[in-house]
Amino acid sequence: MSPLMQILAPILLTLASLAGAIGLAWQSGLAGPEQGIVLRASLPQQTVRAELPQVRGADSLPLIVIDPGHGGFDPGASASGYREKTLVLGLARALRDEIESRKIARVALTREDDRYLLHSERFEMARRLGADLFLSIHADSAGDAGEVEGASIYTLSDRASSAAAARFAARENASDRLNGVDLGATSDTVSDILVELSQRRTQAQSDEFARLIQRAGEGVITFHPQPRHAADLKVLRAPDIPSVLFESGYITNEEDARRLASPEGRQRFAQVMSRAIALYFARQEES
């Protein structure tokens, strides 16, 4: 072998190995037609259940689980420096403190910090704790339509009550996706069964709770002109727990956002919602 080939041999061997690796990656689907080499790997499946939250209150009281929507890498709606995940956590904490101080119920939050939870983890926490009521708190977005304002109340249905409700459900349900991967993928058959059971066993109680929220909030908080909606929302799919999703306002509306971020607005929300919760549990005792 010539001196030149002795020098080039290691370089040529390295290039040949790299070319072989690229070819193998291409054949196995690890590399695509994009420029450069793209490696794709499946996200690890979750095998550990989310840790159960702290429950506050006397054991003799019924239990409500409050779910501040979004969290972690999922900020929810954002506008004018406000982020949904932060606003709703403040509302949830205020409501928890109000319920505890008035001794209305035992209370637990699905998250007390900036962490991400799958929709299924949220309602499964409530089921594992044996909750009597589940409330998920969110803040809506109206895109560029900043004049849209007011709170809305959602209950579960396999058929959306309107096109707007269907769009909202699709947007909220999509928060279980990261880079196109469905992090909360489950059997469609199981999901369908959960929805059907929920409708059969708890829809009446969910509707009653939603009605009481609207009644307690009249003249105190601003509701959307059409405040009641139904949609197939994943977070409401607990088959045996009355569940409501409360859209506390529009983060894209500056007045709504300021109200939700203010101590006064959080306290007003907590008073209204705690009144509705107290009424709900009182009626359940009577029935």
CSV table of C-alpha atoms in Angstrom, one decimal:
chain,number,residue,atom,x,y,z
A,1,MET,CA,0.0,0.0,0.0
A,2,SER,CA,1.3,3.4,-1.0
A,3,PRO,CA,2.1,6.0,1.8
A,4,LEU,CA,-0.8,8.1,0.5
A,5,MET,CA,-3.3,5.2,0.8
A,6,GLN,CA,-2.0,4.5,4.3
A,7,ILE,CA,-2.9,8.0,5.3
A,8,LEU,CA,-6.3,7.9,3.6
A,9,ALA,CA,-7.4,4.4,4.7
A,10,PRO,CA,-8.7,5.4,8.1
A,11,ILE,CA,-10.6,8.3,6.7
A,12,LEU,CA,-12.2,6.2,3.9
A,13,LEU,CA,-13.1,3.5,6.5
A,14,THR,CA,-14.8,6.1,8.7
A,15,LEU,CA,-16.7,7.5,5.7
A,16,ALA,CA,-17.8,4.0,4.7
A,17,SER,CA,-19.1,3.2,8.2
A,18,LEU,CA,-21.0,6.5,8.3
A,19,ALA,CA,-22.6,5.8,4.9
A,20,GLY,CA,-23.6,2.4,6.0
A,21,ALA,CA,-25.2,3.8,9.2
A,22,ILE,CA,-27.1,6.4,7.1
A,23,GLY,CA,-28.3,3.6,4.8
A,24,LEU,CA,-29.5,1.5,7.7
A,25,ALA,CA,-31.2,4.4,9.3
A,26,TRP,CA,-33.0,5.2,6.0
A,27,GLN,CA,-34.2,1.6,5.5
A,28,SER,CA,-35.4,1.3,9.1
A,29,GLY,CA,-37.4,4.6,8.9
A,30,LEU,CA,-35.1,6.4,11.3
A,31,ALA,CA,-34.1,8.9,8.7
A,32,GLY,CA,-36.3,10.8,6.3
A,33,PRO,CA,-35.9,12.8,3.1
A,34,GLU,CA,-35.1,16.0,5.1
A,35,GLN,CA,-31.7,17.5,5.0
A,36,GLY,CA,-29.4,15.8,7.5
A,37,ILE,CA,-30.2,12.8,9.7
A,38,VAL,CA,-33.4,12.7,11.7
A,39,LEU,CA,-33.6,10.2,14.5
A,40,ARG,CA,-37.1,9.4,15.8
A,41,ALA,CA,-37.8,7.5,19.0
A,42,SER,CA,-41.0,6.5,20.7
A,43,LEU,CA,-41.8,8.4,23.9
A,44,PRO,CA,-41.5,6.2,27.0
A,45,GLN,CA,-44.9,4.9,28.2
A,46,GLN,CA,-46.0,6.0,31.6
A,47,THR,CA,-46.0,3.0,34.0
A,48,VAL,CA,-46.2,4.9,37.3
A,49,ARG,CA,-49.5,6.4,38.5
A,50,ALA,CA,-49.5,10.1,39.3
A,51,GLU,CA,-49.0,10.7,43.0
A,52,LEU,CA,-52.3,11.4,44.8
A,53,PRO,CA,-52.7,15.0,46.1
A,54,GLN,CA,-53.2,16.0,49.7
A,55,VAL,CA,-56.8,16.0,50.9
A,56,ARG,CA,-57.9,18.8,53.3
A,57,GLY,CA,-60.9,18.7,55.6
A,58,ALA,CA,-62.8,16.5,58.0
A,59,ASP,CA,-63.3,12.9,57.1
A,60,SER,CA,-67.1,13.2,57.6
A,61,LEU,CA,-67.4,15.7,54.7
A,62,PRO,CA,-67.9,14.9,51.0
A,63,LEU,CA,-64.9,15.3,48.7
A,64,ILE,CA,-64.5,17.6,45.8
A,65,VAL,CA,-61.4,17.4,43.5
A,66,ILE,CA,-60.5,20.7,41.8
A,67,ASP,CA,-58.5,20.5,38.6
A,68,PRO,CA,-56.5,23.5,37.4
A,69,GLY,CA,-56.2,23.0,33.7
A,70,HIS,CA,-53.0,22.7,31.7
A,71,GLY,CA,-49.6,23.1,33.4
A,72,GLY,CA,-45.9,22.3,32.7
A,73,PHE,CA,-45.1,22.4,29.0
A,74,ASP,CA,-48.7,23.1,28.2
A,75,PRO,CA,-49.5,26.7,29.1
A,76,GLY,CA,-53.0,26.7,27.6
A,77,ALA,CA,-54.2,30.0,26.2
A,78,SER,CA,-51.9,33.0,26.3
A,79,ALA,CA,-52.5,36.7,25.7
A,80,SER,CA,-51.2,40.0,26.9
A,81,GLY,CA,-48.6,38.4,29.2
A,82,TYR,CA,-51.2,36.1,30.9
A,83,ARG,CA,-51.0,32.3,30.8
A,84,GLU,CA,-54.0,30.1,31.4
A,85,LYS,CA,-52.2,27.6,33.5
A,86,THR,CA,-51.1,30.3,35.9
A,87,LEU,CA,-54.5,32.0,36.2
A,88,VAL,CA,-56.5,28.9,36.8
A,89,LEU,CA,-54.0,27.6,39.4
A,90,GLY,CA,-54.6,30.9,41.3
A,91,LEU,CA,-58.4,30.4,41.0
A,92,ALA,CA,-58.2,26.8,42.2
A,93,ARG,CA,-56.1,27.7,45.3
A,94,ALA,CA,-58.5,30.5,46.2
A,95,LEU,CA,-61.5,28.1,45.9
A,96,ARG,CA,-59.7,25.4,47.9
A,97,ASP,CA,-59.1,27.9,50.7
A,98,GLU,CA,-62.7,29.1,50.7
A,99,ILE,CA,-64.1,25.6,50.8
A,100,GLU,CA,-61.7,24.7,53.7
A,101,SER,CA,-62.4,27.8,55.7
A,102,ARG,CA,-66.2,27.3,55.4
A,103,LYS,CA,-66.0,23.6,56.1
A,104,ILE,CA,-68.1,22.8,53.0
A,105,ALA,CA,-66.3,19.7,51.9
A,106,ARG,CA,-63.0,17.9,51.9
A,107,VAL,CA,-60.9,19.3,49.0
A,108,ALA,CA,-57.9,18.3,46.9
A,109,LEU,CA,-56.2,19.8,43.9
A,110,THR,CA,-54.9,17.7,41.0
A,111,ARG,CA,-51.9,20.0,40.8
A,112,GLU,CA,-50.6,22.6,43.3
A,113,ASP,CA,-47.7,23.7,41.1
A,114,ASP,CA,-46.6,24.0,37.5
A,115,ARG,CA,-46.7,20.3,36.4
A,116,TYR,CA,-48.3,18.6,33.5
A,117,LEU,CA,-51.0,15.9,33.9
A,118,LEU,CA,-52.8,13.9,31.3
A,119,HIS,CA,-56.6,14.3,31.2
A,120,SER,CA,-57.0,10.7,32.3
A,121,GLU,CA,-54.6,11.2,35.2
A,122,ARG,CA,-56.7,14.1,36.4
A,123,PHE,CA,-60.0,12.3,36.6
A,124,GLU,CA,-58.4,9.1,37.7
A,125,MET,CA,-57.0,11.0,40.8
A,126,ALA,CA,-60.6,11.9,41.6
A,127,ARG,CA,-61.7,8.3,41.2
A,128,ARG,CA,-58.8,6.9,43.3
A,129,LEU,CA,-59.7,9.3,46.1
A,130,GLY,CA,-63.4,8.4,45.9
A,131,ALA,CA,-64.4,12.0,45.1
A,132,ASP,CA,-68.0,13.0,45.1
A,133,LEU,CA,-67.6,15.9,42.7
A,134,PHE,CA,-65.0,17.0,40.1
A,135,LEU,CA,-64.4,20.5,38.9
A,136,SER,CA,-62.0,21.4,36.1
A,137,ILE,CA,-61.1,25.1,35.8
A,138,HIS,CA,-60.0,26.7,32.6
A,139,ALA,CA,-59.8,30.1,30.8
A,140,ASP,CA,-61.0,30.3,27.2
A,141,SER,CA,-59.5,32.0,24.1
A,142,ALA,CA,-61.3,33.8,21.3
A,143,GLY,CA,-58.3,34.5,19.1
A,144,ASP,CA,-58.4,38.0,17.8
A,145,ALA,CA,-62.0,38.6,19.0
A,146,GLY,CA,-61.0,40.5,22.1
A,147,GLU,CA,-64.5,41.7,22.8
A,148,VAL,CA,-65.7,38.2,23.6
A,149,GLU,CA,-66.1,37.8,27.4
A,150,GLY,CA,-67.7,35.9,30.2
A,151,ALA,CA,-67.7,32.5,31.9
A,152,SER,CA,-69.1,29.3,30.4
A,153,ILE,CA,-70.0,25.9,32.0
A,154,TYR,CA,-69.4,22.6,30.2
A,155,THR,CA,-70.7,19.1,31.0
A,156,LEU,CA,-70.0,15.8,29.2
A,157,SER,CA,-71.8,14.7,26.1
A,158,ASP,CA,-70.7,12.5,23.1
A,159,ARG,CA,-72.5,15.1,20.9
A,160,ALA,CA,-71.4,18.7,21.2
A,161,SER,CA,-74.2,21.2,21.9
A,162,SER,CA,-72.8,23.5,19.2
A,163,ALA,CA,-70.0,23.9,16.7
A,164,ALA,CA,-68.2,26.2,19.1
A,165,ALA,CA,-68.4,23.6,21.8
A,166,ALA,CA,-67.0,21.0,19.5
A,167,ARG,CA,-64.1,23.3,18.5
A,168,PHE,CA,-63.4,23.9,22.2
A,169,ALA,CA,-63.4,20.2,23.0
A,170,ALA,CA,-61.1,19.5,20.2
A,171,ARG,CA,-58.7,22.2,21.4
A,172,GLU,CA,-58.8,21.1,25.0
A,173,ASN,CA,-58.5,17.4,24.2
A,174,ALA,CA,-55.4,18.1,22.0
A,175,SER,CA,-53.4,19.3,25.0
A,176,ASP,CA,-52.6,15.6,25.6
A,177,ARG,CA,-50.4,15.7,22.4
A,178,LEU,CA,-46.7,16.7,22.2
A,179,ASN,CA,-45.0,17.0,18.8
A,180,GLY,CA,-47.9,15.1,17.3
A,181,VAL,CA,-47.7,12.2,19.7
A,182,ASP,CA,-50.8,11.4,21.7
A,183,LEU,CA,-49.5,11.0,25.3
A,184,GLY,CA,-52.8,9.8,26.6
A,185,ALA,CA,-53.6,7.3,23.9
A,186,THR,CA,-56.0,4.6,25.2
A,187,SER,CA,-58.3,2.1,23.6
A,188,ASP,CA,-61.2,3.8,21.8
A,189,THR,CA,-63.5,1.1,23.1
A,190,VAL,CA,-62.6,1.9,26.7
A,191,SER,CA,-63.1,5.6,26.1
A,192,ASP,CA,-66.5,5.0,24.5
A,193,ILE,CA,-67.5,2.9,27.4
A,194,LEU,CA,-66.4,5.5,29.9
A,195,VAL,CA,-68.4,8.2,28.1
A,196,GLU,CA,-71.5,6.0,27.9
A,197,LEU,CA,-71.3,5.1,31.6
A,198,SER,CA,-70.8,8.7,32.6
A,199,GLN,CA,-73.8,9.8,30.7
A,200,ARG,CA,-75.9,7.1,32.2
A,201,ARG,CA,-74.9,7.4,35.9
A,202,THR,CA,-73.8,10.9,36.5
A,203,GLN,CA,-75.2,13.2,33.8
A,204,ALA,CA,-78.1,14.4,35.9
A,205,GLN,CA,-75.9,15.3,38.8
A,206,SER,CA,-73.4,17.1,36.5
A,207,ASP,CA,-76.2,19.1,35.0
A,208,GLU,CA,-77.6,19.9,38.4
A,209,PHE,CA,-74.1,21.2,39.6
A,210,ALA,CA,-73.8,23.3,36.4
A,211,ARG,CA,-77.2,24.8,37.0
A,212,LEU,CA,-76.3,25.7,40.6
A,213,ILE,CA,-73.1,27.4,39.4
A,214,GLN,CA,-75.0,29.6,37.0
A,215,ARG,CA,-77.6,30.4,39.7
A,216,ALA,CA,-74.9,31.2,42.3
A,217,GLY,CA,-73.1,33.5,39.9
A,218,GLU,CA,-76.0,35.5,38.6
A,219,GLY,CA,-75.3,39.2,39.2
A,220,VAL,CA,-71.9,38.4,40.7
A,221,ILE,CA,-69.8,37.2,37.8
A,222,THR,CA,-70.1,37.9,34.1
A,223,PHE,CA,-71.3,34.9,32.1
A,224,HIS,CA,-71.0,34.4,28.3
A,225,PRO,CA,-74.4,35.1,26.5
A,226,GLN,CA,-74.7,31.4,26.0
A,227,PRO,CA,-73.1,30.0,29.2
A,228,ARG,CA,-74.2,26.3,29.1
A,229,HIS,CA,-72.5,23.9,26.8
A,230,ALA,CA,-72.0,20.1,26.4
A,231,ALA,CA,-69.1,18.4,24.6
A,232,ASP,CA,-67.0,15.3,24.6
A,233,LEU,CA,-64.2,16.6,26.9
A,234,LYS,CA,-61.7,13.9,28.0
A,235,VAL,CA,-61.2,15.5,31.4
A,236,LEU,CA,-64.9,14.9,32.3
A,237,ARG,CA,-64.9,11.2,31.5
A,238,ALA,CA,-64.9,9.8,35.0
A,239,PRO,CA,-67.8,7.3,34.7
A,240,ASP,CA,-69.0,7.6,38.4
A,241,ILE,CA,-68.2,11.2,39.5
A,242,PRO,CA,-70.4,14.2,38.6
A,243,SER,CA,-68.0,16.5,36.6
A,244,VAL,CA,-68.1,20.0,35.3
A,245,LEU,CA,-65.6,22.1,33.4
A,246,PHE,CA,-65.8,25.8,34.2
A,247,GLU,CA,-64.4,28.3,31.7
A,248,SER,CA,-63.8,31.2,34.0
A,249,GLY,CA,-63.5,33.8,31.2
A,250,TYR,CA,-61.6,34.7,28.1
A,251,ILE,CA,-57.9,35.3,28.5
A,252,THR,CA,-57.9,37.1,25.2
A,253,ASN,CA,-60.2,39.7,26.7
A,254,GLU,CA,-58.1,42.1,28.8
A,255,GLU,CA,-60.8,42.9,31.3
A,256,ASP,CA,-61.5,39.2,31.9
A,257,ALA,CA,-57.8,38.4,32.2
A,258,ARG,CA,-57.2,41.2,34.7
A,259,ARG,CA,-60.2,40.1,36.7
A,260,LEU,CA,-59.0,36.5,36.9
A,261,ALA,CA,-55.5,37.5,37.8
A,262,SER,CA,-56.6,39.9,40.6
A,263,PRO,CA,-57.1,39.0,44.3
A,264,GLU,CA,-60.6,40.5,44.1
A,265,GLY,CA,-61.5,38.5,41.1
A,266,ARG,CA,-60.2,35.2,42.5
A,267,GLN,CA,-62.1,35.8,45.8
A,268,ARG,CA,-65.3,36.6,43.9
A,269,PHE,CA,-64.9,33.4,41.9
A,270,ALA,CA,-64.2,31.4,45.1
A,271,GLN,CA,-67.3,32.7,46.8
A,272,VAL,CA,-69.6,31.9,43.9
A,273,MET,CA,-68.2,28.5,43.3
A,274,SER,CA,-68.2,27.5,47.0
A,275,ARG,CA,-71.8,28.6,47.3
A,276,ALA,CA,-72.7,26.3,44.3
A,277,ILE,CA,-70.7,23.4,45.8
A,278,ALA,CA,-72.4,23.8,49.2
A,279,LEU,CA,-75.9,23.9,47.6
A,280,TYR,CA,-75.0,20.8,45.5
A,281,PHE,CA,-73.9,18.7,48.5
A,282,ALA,CA,-76.9,19.9,50.6
A,283,ARG,CA,-79.3,18.7,47.9
A,284,GLN,CA,-77.5,15.4,47.6
A,285,GLU,CA,-78.0,14.8,51.3
A,286,GLU,CA,-81.7,15.5,51.0
A,287,SER,CA,-82.2,13.1,48.1
